[in-house]
mmCIF file of C-alpha atoms and ligand atoms in Angstrom:
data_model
loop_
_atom_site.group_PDB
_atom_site.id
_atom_site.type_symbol
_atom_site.label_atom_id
_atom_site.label_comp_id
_atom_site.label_asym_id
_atom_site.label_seq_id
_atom_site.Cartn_x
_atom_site.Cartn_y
_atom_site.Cartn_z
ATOM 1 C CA UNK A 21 0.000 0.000 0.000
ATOM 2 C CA UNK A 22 1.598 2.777 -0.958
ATOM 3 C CA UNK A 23 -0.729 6.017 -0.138
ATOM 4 C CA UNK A 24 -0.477 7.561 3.556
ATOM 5 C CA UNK A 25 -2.709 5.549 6.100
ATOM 6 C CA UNK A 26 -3.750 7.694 9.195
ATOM 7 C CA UNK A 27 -5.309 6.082 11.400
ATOM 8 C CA UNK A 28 -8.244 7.442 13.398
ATOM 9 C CA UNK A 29 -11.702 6.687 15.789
ATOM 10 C CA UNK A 30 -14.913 6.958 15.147
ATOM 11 C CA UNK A 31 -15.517 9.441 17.214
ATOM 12 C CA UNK A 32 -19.523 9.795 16.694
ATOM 13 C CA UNK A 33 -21.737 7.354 15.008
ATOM 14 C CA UNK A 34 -25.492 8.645 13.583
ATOM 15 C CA UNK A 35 -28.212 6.928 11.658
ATOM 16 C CA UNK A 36 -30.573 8.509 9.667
ATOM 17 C CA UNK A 37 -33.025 8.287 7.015
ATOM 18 C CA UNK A 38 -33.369 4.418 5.564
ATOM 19 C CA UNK A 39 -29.733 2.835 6.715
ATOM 20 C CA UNK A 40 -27.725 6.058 6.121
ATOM 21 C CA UNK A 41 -24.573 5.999 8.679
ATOM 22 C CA UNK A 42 -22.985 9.382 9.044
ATOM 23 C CA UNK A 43 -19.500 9.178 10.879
ATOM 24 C CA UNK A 44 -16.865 11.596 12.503
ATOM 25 C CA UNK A 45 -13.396 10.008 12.195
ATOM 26 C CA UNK A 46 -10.626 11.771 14.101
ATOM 27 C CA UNK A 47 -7.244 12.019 15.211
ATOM 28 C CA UNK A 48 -7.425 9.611 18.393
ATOM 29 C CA UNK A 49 -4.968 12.700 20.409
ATOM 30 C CA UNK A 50 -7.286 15.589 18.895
ATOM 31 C CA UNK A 51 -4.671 16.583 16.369
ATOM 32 C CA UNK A 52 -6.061 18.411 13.358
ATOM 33 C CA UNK A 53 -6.300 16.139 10.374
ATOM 34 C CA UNK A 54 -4.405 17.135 6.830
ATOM 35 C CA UNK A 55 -6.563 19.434 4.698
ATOM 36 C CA UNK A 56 -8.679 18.476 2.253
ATOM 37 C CA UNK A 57 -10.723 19.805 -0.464
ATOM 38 C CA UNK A 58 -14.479 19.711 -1.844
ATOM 39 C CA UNK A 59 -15.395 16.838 -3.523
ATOM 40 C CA UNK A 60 -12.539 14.741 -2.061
ATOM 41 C CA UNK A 61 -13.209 11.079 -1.202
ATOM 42 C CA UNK A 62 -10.784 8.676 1.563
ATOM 43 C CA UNK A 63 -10.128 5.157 1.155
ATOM 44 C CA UNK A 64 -11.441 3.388 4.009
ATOM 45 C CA UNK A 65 -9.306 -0.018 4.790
ATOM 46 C CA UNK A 66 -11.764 -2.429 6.692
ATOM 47 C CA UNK A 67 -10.369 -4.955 8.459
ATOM 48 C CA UNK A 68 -12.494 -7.540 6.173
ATOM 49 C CA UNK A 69 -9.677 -6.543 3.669
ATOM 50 C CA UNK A 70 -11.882 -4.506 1.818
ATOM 51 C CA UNK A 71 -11.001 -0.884 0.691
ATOM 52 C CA UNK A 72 -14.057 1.120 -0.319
ATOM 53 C CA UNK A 73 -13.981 4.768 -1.333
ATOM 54 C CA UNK A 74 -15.958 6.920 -0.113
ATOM 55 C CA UNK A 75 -16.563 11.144 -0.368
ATOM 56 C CA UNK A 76 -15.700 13.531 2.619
ATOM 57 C CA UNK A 77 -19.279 15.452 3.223
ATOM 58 C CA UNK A 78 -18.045 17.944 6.338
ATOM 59 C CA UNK A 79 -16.777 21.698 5.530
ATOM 60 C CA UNK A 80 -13.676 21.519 4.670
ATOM 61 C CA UNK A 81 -12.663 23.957 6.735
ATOM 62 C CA UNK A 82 -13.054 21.705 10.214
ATOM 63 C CA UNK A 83 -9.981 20.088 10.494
ATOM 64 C CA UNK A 84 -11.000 18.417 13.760
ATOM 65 C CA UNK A 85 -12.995 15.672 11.739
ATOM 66 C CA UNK A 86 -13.293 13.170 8.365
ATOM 67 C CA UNK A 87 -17.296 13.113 8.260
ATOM 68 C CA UNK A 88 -18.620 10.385 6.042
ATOM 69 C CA UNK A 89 -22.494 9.195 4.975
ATOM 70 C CA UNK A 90 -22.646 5.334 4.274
ATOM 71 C CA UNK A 91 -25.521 3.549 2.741
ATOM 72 C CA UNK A 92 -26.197 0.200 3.906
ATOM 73 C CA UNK A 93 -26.486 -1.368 0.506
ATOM 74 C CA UNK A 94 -27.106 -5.112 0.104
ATOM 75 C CA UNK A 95 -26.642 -5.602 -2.729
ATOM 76 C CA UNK A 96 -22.768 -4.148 -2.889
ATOM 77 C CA UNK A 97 -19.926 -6.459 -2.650
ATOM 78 C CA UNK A 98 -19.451 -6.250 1.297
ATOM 79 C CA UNK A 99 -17.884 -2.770 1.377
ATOM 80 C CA UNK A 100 -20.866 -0.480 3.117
ATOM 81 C CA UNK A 101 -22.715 -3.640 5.613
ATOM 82 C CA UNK A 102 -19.076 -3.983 6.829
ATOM 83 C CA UNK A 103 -19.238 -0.411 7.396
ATOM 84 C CA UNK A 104 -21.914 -0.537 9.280
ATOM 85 C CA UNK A 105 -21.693 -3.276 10.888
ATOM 86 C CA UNK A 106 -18.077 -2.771 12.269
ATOM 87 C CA UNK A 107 -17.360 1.262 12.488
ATOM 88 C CA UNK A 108 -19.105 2.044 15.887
ATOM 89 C CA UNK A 109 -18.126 4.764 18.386
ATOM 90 C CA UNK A 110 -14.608 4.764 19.510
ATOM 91 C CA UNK A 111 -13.666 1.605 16.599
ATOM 92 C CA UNK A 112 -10.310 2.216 14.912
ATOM 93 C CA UNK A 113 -9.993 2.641 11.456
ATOM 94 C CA UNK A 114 -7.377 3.115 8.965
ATOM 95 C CA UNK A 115 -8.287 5.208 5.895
ATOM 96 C CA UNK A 116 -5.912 6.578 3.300
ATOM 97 C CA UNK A 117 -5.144 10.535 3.044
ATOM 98 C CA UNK A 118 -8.110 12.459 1.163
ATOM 99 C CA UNK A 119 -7.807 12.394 -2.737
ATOM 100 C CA UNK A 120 -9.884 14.671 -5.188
ATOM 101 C CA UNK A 121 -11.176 13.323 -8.364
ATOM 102 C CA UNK A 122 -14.306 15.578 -7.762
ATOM 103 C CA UNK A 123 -12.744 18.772 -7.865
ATOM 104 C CA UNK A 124 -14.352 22.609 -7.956
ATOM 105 C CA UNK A 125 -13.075 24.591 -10.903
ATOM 106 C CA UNK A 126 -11.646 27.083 -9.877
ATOM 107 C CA UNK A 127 -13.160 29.543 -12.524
ATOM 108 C CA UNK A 128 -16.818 29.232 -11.543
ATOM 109 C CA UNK A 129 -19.387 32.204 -11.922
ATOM 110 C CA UNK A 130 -21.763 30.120 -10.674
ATOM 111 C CA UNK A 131 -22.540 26.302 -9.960
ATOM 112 C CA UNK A 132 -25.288 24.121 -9.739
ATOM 113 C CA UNK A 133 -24.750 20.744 -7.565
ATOM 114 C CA UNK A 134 -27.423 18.058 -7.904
ATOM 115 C CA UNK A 135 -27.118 14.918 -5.861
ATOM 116 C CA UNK A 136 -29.194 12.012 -5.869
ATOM 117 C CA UNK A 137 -29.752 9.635 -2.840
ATOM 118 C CA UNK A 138 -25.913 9.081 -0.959
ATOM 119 C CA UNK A 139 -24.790 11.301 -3.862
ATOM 120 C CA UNK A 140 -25.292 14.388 -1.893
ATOM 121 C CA UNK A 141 -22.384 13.812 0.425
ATOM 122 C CA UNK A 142 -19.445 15.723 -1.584
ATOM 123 C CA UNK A 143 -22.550 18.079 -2.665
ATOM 124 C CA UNK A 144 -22.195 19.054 1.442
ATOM 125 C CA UNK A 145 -18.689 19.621 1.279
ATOM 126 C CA UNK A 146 -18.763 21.908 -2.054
ATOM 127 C CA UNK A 147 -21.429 23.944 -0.345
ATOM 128 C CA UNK A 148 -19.610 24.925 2.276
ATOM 129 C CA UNK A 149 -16.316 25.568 0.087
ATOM 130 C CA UNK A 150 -18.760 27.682 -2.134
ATOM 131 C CA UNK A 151 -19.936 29.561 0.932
ATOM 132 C CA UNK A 152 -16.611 29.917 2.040
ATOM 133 C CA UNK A 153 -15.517 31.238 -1.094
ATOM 134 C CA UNK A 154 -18.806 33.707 -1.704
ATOM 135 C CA UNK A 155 -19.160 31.929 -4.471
ATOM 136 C CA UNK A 156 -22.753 31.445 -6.447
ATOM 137 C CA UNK A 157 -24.389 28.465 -5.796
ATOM 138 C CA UNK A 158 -27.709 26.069 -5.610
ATOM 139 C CA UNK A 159 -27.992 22.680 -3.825
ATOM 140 C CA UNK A 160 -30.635 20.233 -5.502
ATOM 141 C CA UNK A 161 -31.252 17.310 -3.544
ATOM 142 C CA UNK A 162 -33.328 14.587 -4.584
ATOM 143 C CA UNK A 163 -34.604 11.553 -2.754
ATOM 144 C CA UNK A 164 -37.549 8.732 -3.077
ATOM 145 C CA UNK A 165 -38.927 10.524 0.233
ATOM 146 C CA UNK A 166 -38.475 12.649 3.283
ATOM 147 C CA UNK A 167 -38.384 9.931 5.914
ATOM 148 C CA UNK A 168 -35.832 7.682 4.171
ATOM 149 C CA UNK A 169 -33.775 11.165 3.009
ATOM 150 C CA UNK A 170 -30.374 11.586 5.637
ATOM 151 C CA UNK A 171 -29.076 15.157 5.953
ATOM 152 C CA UNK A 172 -31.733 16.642 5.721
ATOM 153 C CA UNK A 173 -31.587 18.900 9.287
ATOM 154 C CA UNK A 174 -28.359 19.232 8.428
ATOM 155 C CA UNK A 175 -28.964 20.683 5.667
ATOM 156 C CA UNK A 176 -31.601 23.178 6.588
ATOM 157 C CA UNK A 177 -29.565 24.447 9.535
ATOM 158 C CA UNK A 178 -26.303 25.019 7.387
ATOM 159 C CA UNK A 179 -25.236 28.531 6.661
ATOM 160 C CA UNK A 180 -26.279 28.087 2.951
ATOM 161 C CA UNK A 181 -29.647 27.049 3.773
ATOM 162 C CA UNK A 182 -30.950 29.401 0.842
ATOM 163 C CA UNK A 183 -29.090 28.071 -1.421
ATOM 164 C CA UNK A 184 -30.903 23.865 -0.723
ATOM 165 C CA UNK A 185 -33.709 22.864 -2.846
ATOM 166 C CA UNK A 186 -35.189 19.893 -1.798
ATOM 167 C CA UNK A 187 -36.862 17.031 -4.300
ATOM 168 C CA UNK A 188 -39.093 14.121 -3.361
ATOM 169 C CA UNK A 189 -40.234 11.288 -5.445
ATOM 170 C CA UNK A 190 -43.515 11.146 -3.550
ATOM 171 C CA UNK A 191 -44.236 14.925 -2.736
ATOM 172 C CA UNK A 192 -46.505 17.046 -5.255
ATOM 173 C CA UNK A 193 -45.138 18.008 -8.664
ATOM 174 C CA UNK A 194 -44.220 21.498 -8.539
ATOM 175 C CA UNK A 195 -41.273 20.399 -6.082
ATOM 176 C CA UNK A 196 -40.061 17.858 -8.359
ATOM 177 C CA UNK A 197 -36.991 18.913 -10.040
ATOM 178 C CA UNK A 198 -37.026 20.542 -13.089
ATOM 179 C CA UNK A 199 -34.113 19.918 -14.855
ATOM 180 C CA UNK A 200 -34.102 21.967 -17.879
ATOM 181 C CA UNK A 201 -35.118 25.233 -15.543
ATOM 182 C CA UNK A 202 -32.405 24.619 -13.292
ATOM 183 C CA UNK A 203 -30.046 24.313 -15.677
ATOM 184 C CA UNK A 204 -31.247 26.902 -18.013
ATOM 185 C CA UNK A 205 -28.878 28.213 -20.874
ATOM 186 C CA UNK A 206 -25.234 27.116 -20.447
ATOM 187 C CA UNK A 207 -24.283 30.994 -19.649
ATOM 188 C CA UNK A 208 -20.506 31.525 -19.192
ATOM 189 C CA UNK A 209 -18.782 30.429 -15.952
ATOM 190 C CA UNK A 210 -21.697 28.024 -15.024
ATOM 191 C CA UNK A 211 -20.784 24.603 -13.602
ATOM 192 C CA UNK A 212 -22.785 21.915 -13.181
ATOM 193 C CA UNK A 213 -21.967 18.920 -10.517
ATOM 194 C CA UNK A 214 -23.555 15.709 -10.373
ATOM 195 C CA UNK A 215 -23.300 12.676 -7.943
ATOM 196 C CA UNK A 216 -25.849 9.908 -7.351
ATOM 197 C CA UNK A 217 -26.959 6.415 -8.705
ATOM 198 C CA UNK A 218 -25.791 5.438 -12.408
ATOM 199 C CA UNK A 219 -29.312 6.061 -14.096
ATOM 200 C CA UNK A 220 -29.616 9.738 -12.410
ATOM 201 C CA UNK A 221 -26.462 10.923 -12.966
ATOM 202 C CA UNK A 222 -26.876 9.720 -16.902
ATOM 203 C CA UNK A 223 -30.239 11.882 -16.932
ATOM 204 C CA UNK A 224 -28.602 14.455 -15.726
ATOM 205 C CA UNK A 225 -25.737 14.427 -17.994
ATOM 206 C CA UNK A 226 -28.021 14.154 -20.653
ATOM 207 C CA UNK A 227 -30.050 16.607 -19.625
ATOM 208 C CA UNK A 228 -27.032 18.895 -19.105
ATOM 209 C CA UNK A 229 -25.772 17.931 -22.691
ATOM 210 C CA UNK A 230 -28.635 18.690 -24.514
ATOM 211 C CA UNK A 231 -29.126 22.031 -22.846
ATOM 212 C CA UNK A 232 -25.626 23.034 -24.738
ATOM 213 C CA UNK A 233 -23.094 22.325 -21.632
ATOM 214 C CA UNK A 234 -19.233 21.868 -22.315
ATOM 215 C CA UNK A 235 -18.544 18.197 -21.345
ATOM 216 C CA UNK A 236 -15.787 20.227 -19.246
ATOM 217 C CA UNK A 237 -18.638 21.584 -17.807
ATOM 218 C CA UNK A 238 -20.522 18.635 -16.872
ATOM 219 C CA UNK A 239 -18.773 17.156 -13.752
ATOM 220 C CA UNK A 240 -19.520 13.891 -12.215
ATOM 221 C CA UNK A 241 -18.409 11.397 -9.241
ATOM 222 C CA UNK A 242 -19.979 7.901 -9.809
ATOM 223 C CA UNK A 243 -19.934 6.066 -6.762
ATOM 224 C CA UNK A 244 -21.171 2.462 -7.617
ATOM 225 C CA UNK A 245 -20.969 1.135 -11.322
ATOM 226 C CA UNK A 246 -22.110 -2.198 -12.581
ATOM 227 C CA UNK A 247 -18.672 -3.732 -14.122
ATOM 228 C CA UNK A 248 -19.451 -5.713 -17.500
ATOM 229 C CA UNK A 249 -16.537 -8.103 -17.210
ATOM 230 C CA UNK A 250 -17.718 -10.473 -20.185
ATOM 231 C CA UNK A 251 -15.464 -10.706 -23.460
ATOM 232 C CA UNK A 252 -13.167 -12.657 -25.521
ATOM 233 C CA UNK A 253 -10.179 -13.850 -24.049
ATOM 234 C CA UNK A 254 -6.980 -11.732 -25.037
ATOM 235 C CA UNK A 255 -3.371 -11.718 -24.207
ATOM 236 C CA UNK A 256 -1.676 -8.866 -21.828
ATOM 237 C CA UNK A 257 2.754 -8.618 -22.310
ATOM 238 C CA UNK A 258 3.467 -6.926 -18.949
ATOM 239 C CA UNK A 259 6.408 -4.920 -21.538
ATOM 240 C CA UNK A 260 8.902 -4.235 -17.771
ATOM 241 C CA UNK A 261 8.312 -7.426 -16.125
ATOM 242 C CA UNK A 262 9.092 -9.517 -19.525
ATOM 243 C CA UNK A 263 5.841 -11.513 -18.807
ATOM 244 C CA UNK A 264 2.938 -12.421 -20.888
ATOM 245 C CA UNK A 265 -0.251 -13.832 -19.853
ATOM 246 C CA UNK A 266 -3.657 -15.144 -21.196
ATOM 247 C CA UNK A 267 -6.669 -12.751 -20.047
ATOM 248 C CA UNK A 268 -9.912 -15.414 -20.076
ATOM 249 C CA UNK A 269 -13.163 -14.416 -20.514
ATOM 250 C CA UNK A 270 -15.027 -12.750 -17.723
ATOM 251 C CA UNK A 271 -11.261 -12.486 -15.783
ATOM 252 C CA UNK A 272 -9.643 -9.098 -15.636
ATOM 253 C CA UNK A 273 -6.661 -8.125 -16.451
ATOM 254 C CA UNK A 274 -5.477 -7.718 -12.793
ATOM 255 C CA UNK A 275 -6.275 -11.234 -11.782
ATOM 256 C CA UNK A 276 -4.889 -12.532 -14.689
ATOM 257 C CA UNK A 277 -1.775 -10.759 -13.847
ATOM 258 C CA UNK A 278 -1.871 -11.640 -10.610
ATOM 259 C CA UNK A 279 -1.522 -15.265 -11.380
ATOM 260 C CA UNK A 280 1.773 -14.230 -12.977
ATOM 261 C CA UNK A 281 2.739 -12.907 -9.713
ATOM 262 C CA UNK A 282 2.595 -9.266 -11.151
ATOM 263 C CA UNK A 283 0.617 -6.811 -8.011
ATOM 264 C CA UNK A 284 -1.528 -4.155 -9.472
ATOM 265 C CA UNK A 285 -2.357 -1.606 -7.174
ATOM 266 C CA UNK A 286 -6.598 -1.706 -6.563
ATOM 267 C CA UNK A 287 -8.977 0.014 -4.551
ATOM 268 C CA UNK A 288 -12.534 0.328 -6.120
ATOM 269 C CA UNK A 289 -11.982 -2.541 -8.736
ATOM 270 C CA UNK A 290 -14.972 -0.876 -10.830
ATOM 271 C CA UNK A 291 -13.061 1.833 -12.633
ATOM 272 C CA UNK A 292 -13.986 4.658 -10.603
ATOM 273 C CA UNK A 293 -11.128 5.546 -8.575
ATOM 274 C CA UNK A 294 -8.513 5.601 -11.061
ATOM 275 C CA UNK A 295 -5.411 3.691 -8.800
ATOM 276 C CA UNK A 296 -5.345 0.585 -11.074
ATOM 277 C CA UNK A 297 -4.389 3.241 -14.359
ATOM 278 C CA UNK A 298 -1.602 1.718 -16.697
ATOM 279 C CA UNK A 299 0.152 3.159 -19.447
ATOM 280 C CA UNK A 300 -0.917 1.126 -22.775
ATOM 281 C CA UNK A 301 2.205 0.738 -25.376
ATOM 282 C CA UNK A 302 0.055 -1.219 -28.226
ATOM 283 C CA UNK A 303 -3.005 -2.626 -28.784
ATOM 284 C CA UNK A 304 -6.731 -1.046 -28.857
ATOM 285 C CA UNK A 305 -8.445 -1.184 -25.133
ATOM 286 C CA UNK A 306 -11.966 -1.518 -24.761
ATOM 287 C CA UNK A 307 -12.628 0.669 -21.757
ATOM 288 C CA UNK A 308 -14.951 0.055 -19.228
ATOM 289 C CA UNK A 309 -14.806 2.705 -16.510
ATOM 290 C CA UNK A 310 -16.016 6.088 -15.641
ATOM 291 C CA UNK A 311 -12.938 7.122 -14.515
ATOM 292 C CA UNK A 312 -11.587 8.299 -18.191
ATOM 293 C CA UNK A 313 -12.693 11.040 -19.967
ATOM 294 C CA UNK A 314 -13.948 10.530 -24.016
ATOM 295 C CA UNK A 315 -10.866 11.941 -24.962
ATOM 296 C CA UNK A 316 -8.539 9.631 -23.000
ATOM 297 C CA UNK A 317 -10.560 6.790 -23.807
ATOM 298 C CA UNK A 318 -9.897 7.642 -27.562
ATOM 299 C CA UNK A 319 -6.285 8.390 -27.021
ATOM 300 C CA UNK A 320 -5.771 4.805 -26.138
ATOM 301 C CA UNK A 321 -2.174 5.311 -24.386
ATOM 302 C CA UNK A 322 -3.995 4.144 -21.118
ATOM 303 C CA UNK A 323 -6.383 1.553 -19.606
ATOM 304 C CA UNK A 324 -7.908 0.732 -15.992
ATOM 305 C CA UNK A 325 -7.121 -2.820 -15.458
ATOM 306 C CA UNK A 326 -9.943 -4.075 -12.628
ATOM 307 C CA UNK A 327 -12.191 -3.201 -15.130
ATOM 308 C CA UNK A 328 -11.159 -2.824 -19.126
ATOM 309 C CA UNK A 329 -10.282 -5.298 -21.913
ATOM 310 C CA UNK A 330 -9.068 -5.312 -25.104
ATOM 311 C CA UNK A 331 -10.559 -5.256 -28.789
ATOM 312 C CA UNK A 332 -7.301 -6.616 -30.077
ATOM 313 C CA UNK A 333 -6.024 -9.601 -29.399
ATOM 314 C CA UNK A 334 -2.636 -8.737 -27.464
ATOM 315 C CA UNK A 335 -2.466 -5.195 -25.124
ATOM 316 C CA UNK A 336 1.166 -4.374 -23.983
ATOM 317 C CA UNK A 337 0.979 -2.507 -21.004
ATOM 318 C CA UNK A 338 4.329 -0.420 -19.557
ATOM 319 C CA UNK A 339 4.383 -2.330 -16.375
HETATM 320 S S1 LIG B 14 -9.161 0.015 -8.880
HETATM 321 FE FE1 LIG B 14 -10.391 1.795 -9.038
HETATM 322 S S2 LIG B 14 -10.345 2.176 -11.165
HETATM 323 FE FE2 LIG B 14 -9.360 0.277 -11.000
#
């Protein structure tokens, strides 16, 4: 592991809405914790072996605590029940320095943030760098319904409490978000920040698209993609290690490497997170992540190997 590990408490332990966890990890002497930016995310190591990412939602500007919102979902691969299950006051737990993949730009006028569900957690975090900043901004937050909705006192006590718009699935229409009003014409200097489950954040994207946004405009954290790992087999030549292996179908590239005794560096293992990036020397990837954008997909000079394969039959990777 090569990233910084710090490692703190759980120094208060909530529940809210429908199997929302929202935690304050700190420094078990008190000491401040390193800085971090909005839309930043920590690795959290769990002693089940897993690391799961997941984003910082406090103001970034308290550098007494890490806060985090969990979902309990069931259906993940083991990351978030762990979470809940094992992270109660005063547990330890070892999480990795906070990394930004989610950043502000810097050039804003003006910037909308819509999260969906668990999305809104680095939402929180922007707001208060946007407040902090006196910086133009509006909060849309959507959810199936109030009761199951986390942050939501939070949220209406913050010192941008203007700024929160509030959606509901099963509340009347006119609260229901309107997409193309909120995001209007694409004037100059307007942002637009999304974060939520797959199928929102493609509406909104769409939505954002089609209303004339920059893709560099459009900004996105996903934080739980289905990973297609079906495909012909293909072979990987590991170019620095002089070893070549046989990728089989449905395998990735970093098992089959693994088997070759060749460690890739993982963390999410569904091409969000960007830590398993190689450099690609020849050959034509077939990405599968949402880490990269179009235009370093179509480059082709690198690949995410939890996740991608290969439309040619041999990839040689500069590892
Ligand atoms: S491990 Fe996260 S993108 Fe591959």
């Amino acid at each position: 592991m090569s990233e910084q590990v710090l490692n703190l408490v759980v120094r208060k332990r909530v529940e809210q809405g429908e199997g929302v966890v929202i935690l304050d990890l700190a420094d078990p002497s008190g000491k401040n914790l390193p800085a971090f930016e909005a839309g930043a995310h920590v690795d959290i190591h769990l002693k089940t072996g897993l690391v799961r990412q997941y984003s910082l939602c406090g103001d970034p500007a308290n550098a007494a605590v890490y806060r985090l919102g969990v979902l309990r979902d069931p259906e993940s691969r083991g990351g978030s029940v762990a979470v809940h299950e094992l992270l109660q006051e005063g547990s330890e737990v070892a999480i990795g320095a906070p990394r930004n993949l989610f950043p502000l730009a810097a050039d804003a006028s003006r910037s909308i943030l819509i999260g969906g569900g668990i999305g809104i957690t680095p939402m929180i975090a922007m707001a208060h760098q946007l407040t902090a900043q006196d910086s133009a901004f509006e909060l849309h937050y959507c959810g199936r319904s109030r009761s199951r909705t986390a942050f939501l006192d939070e949220l209406a006590n913050a010192p941008f409490a203007s700024c929160v718009r509030t959606h509901f699935d099963d509340e009347d229409a006119a609260q229901k978000l309107d997409l193309p009003a909120v995001l209007g014409q694409p004037e100059d200097g307007v942002h637009v920040y999304v974060c939520g489950p797959a199928g929102f954040m493609d509406w909104v994207i769409s939505e954002a698209r089609k209303a004339g946004y920059a893709e560099e405009r459009i900004h996105r954290e996903y934080f739980q993609v289905e990973v297609d790992a079906s495909g012909e087999s293909f072979e990987v030549v590991a170019e620095r290690s002089g070893k070549t292996v046989q990728v089989a179908e449905g395998q990735s590239i970093v098992d089959a490497l693994a088997g070759v005794g060749i460690k890739i560096e993982i963390s999410c293992e569904q091409g969000v997170c960007g830590t398993c990036l190689c450099d690609v020397l020849e050959g034509e990837p077939d990405h599968r992540d949402v880490y990269l954008t179009d235009e370093e997909k179509a480059a082709n000079d690198q690949i995410l190997v939890c996740c991608s394969r290969a439309k040619s039959k041999k990839l040689v990777l500069d590892i």
